[in-house]
Structures are given as structure tokens and as C-alpha cells.
XYZ file of C-alpha atoms in Angstrom:
385
model
C -9.056 -31.699 24.331
C -12.054 -31.859 22.174
C -13.436 -34.936 20.469
C -12.234 -33.567 17.018
C -8.673 -33.287 18.229
C -8.703 -36.529 19.840
C -9.965 -37.956 16.623
C -7.134 -36.320 14.583
C -4.290 -37.557 17.168
C -5.448 -41.037 16.942
C -5.454 -40.792 13.117
C -1.969 -39.696 13.016
C -0.977 -42.588 15.385
C -2.785 -45.132 13.130
C -1.144 -43.584 9.890
C 2.176 -43.641 11.551
C 1.975 -47.348 12.457
C 0.736 -48.308 8.978
C 3.563 -46.430 7.459
C 5.987 -48.265 9.888
C 4.595 -51.576 8.886
C 4.757 -50.998 5.189
C 8.358 -49.861 5.411
C 9.474 -53.093 7.240
C 7.467 -55.087 4.517
C 9.041 -53.115 1.626
C 12.693 -52.958 2.808
C 12.458 -56.611 3.870
C 11.370 -57.832 0.599
C 14.040 -55.513 -0.756
C 16.849 -57.168 1.300
C 15.701 -60.685 0.138
C 15.594 -59.578 -3.425
C 19.133 -58.057 -3.100
C 20.494 -61.301 -1.798
C 19.055 -63.016 -4.753
C 19.965 -60.460 -7.328
C 22.743 -57.916 -6.553
C 21.749 -55.622 -9.417
C 18.146 -55.114 -8.044
C 16.930 -51.765 -6.861
C 14.188 -50.981 -4.533
C 14.362 -47.248 -5.312
C 12.256 -45.827 -8.149
C 13.615 -43.766 -11.075
C 13.857 -40.180 -10.752
C 12.494 -38.059 -13.642
C 14.744 -35.259 -15.060
C 13.706 -31.901 -14.297
C 14.012 -29.425 -17.028
C 14.175 -25.547 -16.221
C 13.427 -23.234 -18.998
C 15.485 -19.977 -18.106
C 13.719 -18.055 -20.972
C 10.444 -17.944 -18.862
C 11.751 -16.555 -15.878
C 9.845 -13.554 -14.402
C 11.760 -10.339 -13.568
C 10.864 -7.261 -11.700
C 11.369 -3.599 -12.348
C 12.759 -1.315 -9.467
C 11.560 2.129 -9.651
C 14.668 4.366 -11.100
C 14.420 6.672 -7.970
C 16.881 9.752 -8.041
C 18.882 9.724 -4.776
C 21.100 12.662 -5.371
C 20.685 16.398 -6.490
C 22.015 15.736 -9.896
C 19.108 13.693 -11.115
C 15.621 15.356 -11.322
C 12.576 13.638 -9.759
C 10.392 11.853 -12.294
C 6.989 12.073 -11.432
C 4.349 9.713 -12.913
C 1.612 11.370 -14.876
C -1.095 11.548 -12.252
C -3.935 13.998 -13.223
C -6.252 13.703 -10.063
C -9.951 14.439 -9.674
C -9.431 15.946 -6.486
C -11.897 19.155 -6.709
C -15.089 18.678 -4.753
C -18.108 18.705 -7.019
C -20.264 21.697 -6.724
C -23.407 19.721 -6.368
C -22.409 16.029 -5.741
C -24.780 13.282 -5.896
C -24.853 11.373 -2.680
C -22.773 8.300 -3.186
C -23.873 4.914 -1.969
C -23.024 4.392 1.757
C -19.542 2.861 1.937
C -19.156 -0.628 3.036
C -17.848 -1.260 6.533
C -15.038 -3.521 6.341
C -16.030 -7.040 7.595
C -14.657 -8.304 10.728
C -11.385 -10.043 9.576
C -10.848 -13.776 9.611
C -8.373 -14.188 12.458
C -5.131 -16.145 11.194
C -3.529 -18.825 13.487
C -0.749 -16.609 14.510
C -3.435 -14.072 16.102
C -5.817 -16.126 18.322
C -8.135 -13.157 19.072
C -9.491 -10.449 16.939
C -8.170 -6.898 18.016
C -10.638 -4.738 19.606
C -11.065 -1.369 17.685
C -10.575 1.561 19.962
C -13.332 4.195 19.738
C -10.826 7.035 20.406
C -7.384 7.018 18.818
C -4.633 7.137 21.557
C -1.456 9.077 20.833
C 1.332 6.458 20.201
C 4.781 6.507 21.452
C 6.784 6.924 18.248
C 10.686 6.854 18.230
C 12.286 10.155 17.252
C 14.113 8.518 14.324
C 11.447 6.325 12.425
C 12.539 3.375 10.704
C 11.424 2.073 7.231
C 8.996 -0.659 7.872
C 9.614 -4.129 6.621
C 7.642 -5.787 4.022
C 4.798 -7.681 5.834
C 4.487 -11.414 5.347
C 1.237 -12.873 4.198
C -0.703 -14.515 7.095
C -0.995 -18.322 6.981
C -4.560 -19.288 6.082
C -6.050 -21.706 8.758
C -7.193 -25.045 7.601
C -10.931 -25.299 8.209
C -11.665 -27.946 11.089
C -14.442 -29.479 9.014
C -12.168 -29.845 5.982
C -8.869 -31.011 7.139
C -7.374 -31.472 3.770
C -8.748 -28.248 2.156
C -5.899 -26.389 0.352
C -6.714 -22.635 0.430
C -7.029 -20.889 -2.970
C -5.086 -17.698 -3.694
C -8.355 -15.788 -3.820
C -9.066 -16.957 -0.230
C -5.703 -16.115 0.978
C -5.899 -12.625 -0.654
C -9.368 -12.026 0.930
C -8.168 -12.918 4.408
C -5.149 -10.750 4.007
C -7.202 -7.943 2.794
C -9.390 -8.017 5.866
C -6.300 -7.888 8.181
C -5.264 -4.612 6.413
C -8.696 -3.195 6.498
C -9.030 -3.870 10.197
C -5.400 -2.563 10.817
C -5.906 0.814 9.015
C -9.585 1.235 9.013
C -10.281 1.442 5.364
C -11.852 -0.690 2.450
C -9.805 -2.415 -0.377
C -11.655 -3.337 -3.459
C -10.617 -5.043 -6.808
C -12.221 -7.021 -9.700
C -15.825 -6.412 -10.033
C -16.315 -5.166 -6.317
C -16.327 -1.370 -7.184
C -19.152 -1.900 -10.007
C -18.295 0.346 -13.020
C -16.755 3.117 -11.028
C -15.153 5.534 -13.495
C -14.988 9.198 -12.055
C -13.517 10.849 -15.234
C -15.417 10.865 -18.320
C -14.157 9.163 -21.154
C -11.762 6.838 -19.163
C -13.007 3.248 -18.457
C -10.665 1.467 -15.950
C -9.648 -2.112 -16.785
C -10.479 -4.106 -13.769
C -7.819 -6.335 -12.166
C -8.615 -10.149 -11.727
C -5.348 -11.854 -11.469
C -5.088 -13.009 -7.988
C -1.149 -13.210 -7.791
C -1.137 -9.703 -8.738
C -3.719 -8.888 -6.293
C -1.664 -10.396 -3.639
C 1.478 -8.725 -4.699
C -0.034 -5.213 -4.184
C -1.809 -6.071 -1.001
C 1.605 -6.578 0.370
C 2.732 -3.189 -1.066
C -0.360 -1.377 0.296
C 0.344 -2.913 3.726
C 3.945 -1.806 3.753
C 3.149 1.746 2.428
C 0.457 2.339 5.115
C 2.644 1.200 7.910
C 4.991 4.018 7.305
C 2.532 6.272 8.961
C 2.096 6.608 12.574
C -0.156 4.185 14.488
C -3.650 5.494 14.590
C -3.131 7.933 11.957
C -5.732 6.536 9.335
C -8.310 5.610 12.216
C -8.308 9.189 13.234
C -9.480 10.474 9.926
C -12.084 7.574 9.819
C -13.241 8.562 13.278
C -13.747 11.935 12.016
C -16.086 11.016 9.085
C -13.353 10.578 6.287
C -14.154 7.179 4.875
C -11.306 5.824 2.839
C -11.712 3.369 -0.064
C -8.718 2.046 -2.098
C -9.512 0.522 -5.378
C -6.903 -1.421 -7.338
C -7.461 -1.749 -11.098
C -5.104 -2.914 -13.997
C -5.220 0.336 -15.765
C -7.078 3.664 -15.450
C -6.966 5.009 -18.797
C -4.686 7.473 -20.769
C -1.462 8.214 -18.762
C -3.174 8.187 -15.393
C -1.511 6.244 -12.824
C -3.780 7.229 -9.825
C -6.624 9.479 -8.784
C -8.518 10.760 -5.576
C -12.236 11.652 -5.669
C -13.130 13.441 -2.253
C -16.708 14.243 -1.523
C -17.779 17.003 0.671
C -19.460 14.383 3.248
C -16.136 12.887 3.737
C -16.330 9.748 1.312
C -13.074 9.376 -0.421
C -11.928 7.055 -3.167
C -8.471 6.340 -4.389
C -7.905 4.528 -7.559
C -4.490 3.009 -8.098
C -3.407 1.140 -11.288
C -1.059 -1.764 -10.942
C 0.380 -2.213 -14.564
C 3.252 0.253 -13.860
C 4.450 -1.043 -10.517
C 7.476 1.246 -10.730
C 5.584 4.210 -9.756
C 3.065 2.560 -7.421
C 4.488 3.627 -4.195
C 4.856 7.300 -5.329
C 1.438 7.491 -6.646
C -0.045 6.007 -3.519
C 1.749 8.397 -1.305
C 0.718 11.163 -3.613
C -3.037 10.176 -3.391
C -2.866 9.744 0.284
C -1.768 13.458 0.515
C -4.971 14.428 -1.200
C -6.822 12.320 1.506
C -4.977 14.004 4.265
C -5.645 17.416 2.729
C -9.167 16.462 2.408
C -9.438 15.574 6.123
C -7.699 18.786 7.202
C -10.367 21.004 5.213
C -13.280 18.978 5.578
C -13.186 17.459 8.902
C -10.566 19.886 10.702
C -11.950 22.970 9.022
C -8.360 24.094 8.214
C -8.309 26.012 4.753
C -4.763 27.331 5.206
C -3.102 24.911 2.634
C -3.716 26.927 -0.377
C -2.642 30.336 1.175
C 0.465 28.495 2.673
C 1.688 27.241 -0.688
C 1.152 30.472 -2.490
C 3.176 32.428 0.044
C 6.037 30.218 -0.641
C 5.921 30.581 -4.282
C 7.942 33.200 -6.398
C 6.380 36.733 -6.185
C 3.417 37.063 -8.498
C 3.399 33.482 -9.503
C 0.078 31.785 -10.412
C -0.512 27.993 -10.770
C -1.298 26.481 -14.155
C 1.683 26.788 -16.468
C 2.522 23.085 -16.611
C 4.089 23.180 -20.241
C 7.381 24.274 -19.042
C 9.970 23.620 -16.309
C 10.189 27.222 -15.069
C 11.048 27.030 -11.157
C 11.091 23.023 -11.620
C 13.862 20.949 -9.976
C 15.811 19.618 -13.066
C 19.009 18.296 -11.163
C 21.373 21.184 -10.491
C 19.277 24.188 -9.369
C 18.255 22.955 -5.815
C 18.378 26.507 -4.489
C 15.946 28.020 -6.888
C 13.470 25.050 -7.254
C 9.841 25.731 -6.183
C 8.249 22.541 -7.608
C 9.131 18.804 -7.894
C 7.733 18.430 -11.294
C 5.817 20.469 -13.948
C 2.683 18.550 -12.992
C 3.039 20.054 -9.459
C 2.455 23.421 -11.071
C -1.188 22.488 -11.763
C -2.695 23.740 -8.659
C -1.741 24.016 -4.807
C -3.074 20.485 -4.239
C -0.878 18.831 -6.836
C 2.063 21.046 -5.590
C 1.676 19.540 -2.030
C 1.013 15.904 -3.327
C 4.210 15.914 -5.606
C 6.255 17.228 -2.919
C 4.766 14.983 -0.073
C 5.327 11.924 -2.317
C 9.017 12.733 -2.635
C 9.312 13.307 1.191
C 7.999 9.628 1.514
C 9.981 7.892 -1.231
C 13.516 9.491 -1.202
C 16.360 6.901 -0.187
C 18.635 9.815 0.643
C 18.179 13.409 1.284
C 18.940 15.679 -1.743
C 20.283 19.290 -1.557
C 16.979 21.005 -2.031
C 16.054 19.881 1.544
C 18.263 22.510 2.803
C 17.025 25.143 5.350
C 15.730 28.189 3.560
C 15.615 26.531 -0.041
C 11.979 26.846 -1.507
C 11.267 23.254 -1.542
C 12.335 22.626 2.060
C 10.256 25.502 3.141
C 7.111 23.942 1.385
C 7.847 20.595 2.958
C 8.214 22.132 6.295
C 4.875 23.977 5.828
C 3.093 20.708 4.977
C 4.616 18.927 7.998
C 3.662 21.583 10.355
C 0.079 21.835 9.251
C -0.262 17.873 9.661
C 1.258 18.461 13.148
C -1.241 21.154 13.940
C -4.372 18.807 12.794
C -3.648 15.318 14.050
C -3.555 13.867 17.400
C -1.446 10.989 16.382
C 1.196 13.424 15.034
C 3.180 16.011 17.227
C 5.942 18.333 16.772
C 8.436 16.571 19.215
C 8.434 13.380 16.987
C 9.998 13.225 13.724
C 7.911 11.334 11.402
C 8.967 9.465 8.367
C 7.971 12.328 6.102
C 9.952 14.828 8.079
C 13.168 12.908 8.162
C 14.926 15.033 5.486
C 13.360 18.536 6.391
C 16.009 20.959 7.797
C 14.901 23.385 10.364
């Protein structure tokens, strides 16, 4: 036992003895007073607590369609996913700092240099929402109460270490604004930041162990930047550079679609990895082959071939936005694969949307060591073979 621990133990014993003596004096005095005056009370008055129900905070759940009668509502999400022809070399991405170890984890986990193939159950389960780690009390400041900002920073470092990425908010990404004319509003509210750190942790836990580390090991660096709003009707965007530097920007203002948007943007990250790091350009040809004969992407002003609730057998796209290009087609379908509570009828063997989902899953199987055809990953649970 260290000298500091001995000191704390002795201090606790001393405090307990003082409290005991004070209690004896107080209650002894009260007993004498009670004998002299039966109306006397040694207990202080308890103030009345007023609850203002008009100020209760409510949350909105995403109105996710769970059956074939309701079309999928994709949040407006124009991405900047194309690679610049002559990109300026961005600043070297920050390497996530070594996380502060919470009390529940006595040692910092060693990061493996080569991802190992995890043993995954054949039927994946939806991960539970992670709990915020308890912030340890600094030994030199035994009475220090951690601020929300400090709790958020420790939790962020744990997420970064677990998934091998960087998370930024507030002023940490400078004046990053990849789309001309759109100036993101930065997020500073620590309670909101904490809420979305929990959501990000939960979402990324839905993917196989080592999945994101495999991409980072191949040179695809992932940075997630949380803002209040991006601008216009944009809820998320992904910027992928040819050198593997990837930034996903997510807005927090419309929380109903945050999960949909994040899975959508992560599909862009996955596609970038398969094209740049794995040199697999087959995604575009695969999607074109599964479209109606003679179809060309770009007609986003109508619902032709779009799932509208009762046309599962003839639907080729999850939304009109998915008709923008093959990347948005894949991202809108993948987001649906990750967020559906039940499996709609369009995931029927032979139906166009099922065949596109199957093609996406097979390409991921072919390019990831942490994924294999024998394991049913979360995104594959509705696909019919």
C-alpha cells in the first residue's frame, strides 16, 4: 500500500470518528431538549421541490419503415465523394492520442499490427448502447469533479483507440468546409457531443471486430467531424482523397437520421478502401449490370424504379437520391441494410434491390480479411440467397 493510500485510509477513519462523536453530541442534546419540550424537533425543515413539466426534454425516434407498405425516406445527403482530379495534399492527419485508461480498464490494450480474423457468430446481434466510462479521480486532486468536456475527451479517446479513427468537434477541424458556399456551424455543446459519441460508438460496434483497423492499416485514414449543421439540406458528406485521407462530416441537428446518414457515409469509406487500397474497381460495373436495360444514372427528379411501398418486385433504387450515381445507389442501399428493424419484401431472392444488396455484400467479402462468406454479418441478415 502506497503512502498516499495509507493517508487516505487514515483520513477516512478520522472523519468517521468525528462524525460519530458529533452524532452522539447532537442526538444527546436532542434527547435532553425533547424531555424538556415535547414539541421540540432536531430535524431541519425540508424545502418543497417544484417540478416544471413544461420544460421536459423529449426525443424524436426515427420513423423507420418496417414493412413493404411504407417507402424508405432517405435524408437529403448530397456527398462530395468524387476524388479531386488534382488534389492539394491535405495536412497529415492527426494520430489519435493514447487514451486515458478508465478505472474499469487497468491497462491500455496493445494495438495489433496485423488484424486477425475474429470469430463471429453466424447470427449477429444488435449491439447494446455503450455506457460512458467513469472518469477516474486525479490522485493529486482527490476532490476534483470532472467536467463534461473532460468526460467527453476520455470517452472519445477510448472510441478512437477501439476503432482506429479520429473524432473531432468544435474548433478542432479548423474552418473545414469542402463544399463551396456551405459553411458548417460548429458544435460546442458538451451534452450534445456526449450524446453523439455514444451513438457513434454504438454504430461502429455493429461492424466486425478489426474491420476499421484493417482499412487504416492499408492507409485509409478515417476522420469523423461532428458539427451542428452542414448547410442547406445536407446531413452528411464524405471527402475521399486519392492518398487515402478520408473525412466524414456529420450534422447533429437532425438526430432522427443520424444513424442512416452515418452508415451511408461509412459505405463511401468502404468503397474508397476497395477502390484505392484494394484496387478493385468492380463496384460501378456491378451496379450498372443490375439496373434496368439501357438505364443511365442522373434522373433524380422522378421516382421511376424507386421503391414507393407496393412495388418491391420492380424497385431498383431505395430513393430518388440513390439514382445520382452508382456510389449513392450503393450507399442508400447499404444504409437500409444496416438500419432496417425487419426485412421488407424487396429482400426477396431475384428482386432487383436484393440482388444489388447481395452484390455489395459479396464485394465486401472479397476485399476484407475480417469478413468472410461463411459468416452472416449484420448487413447481410436480410439478404435472400
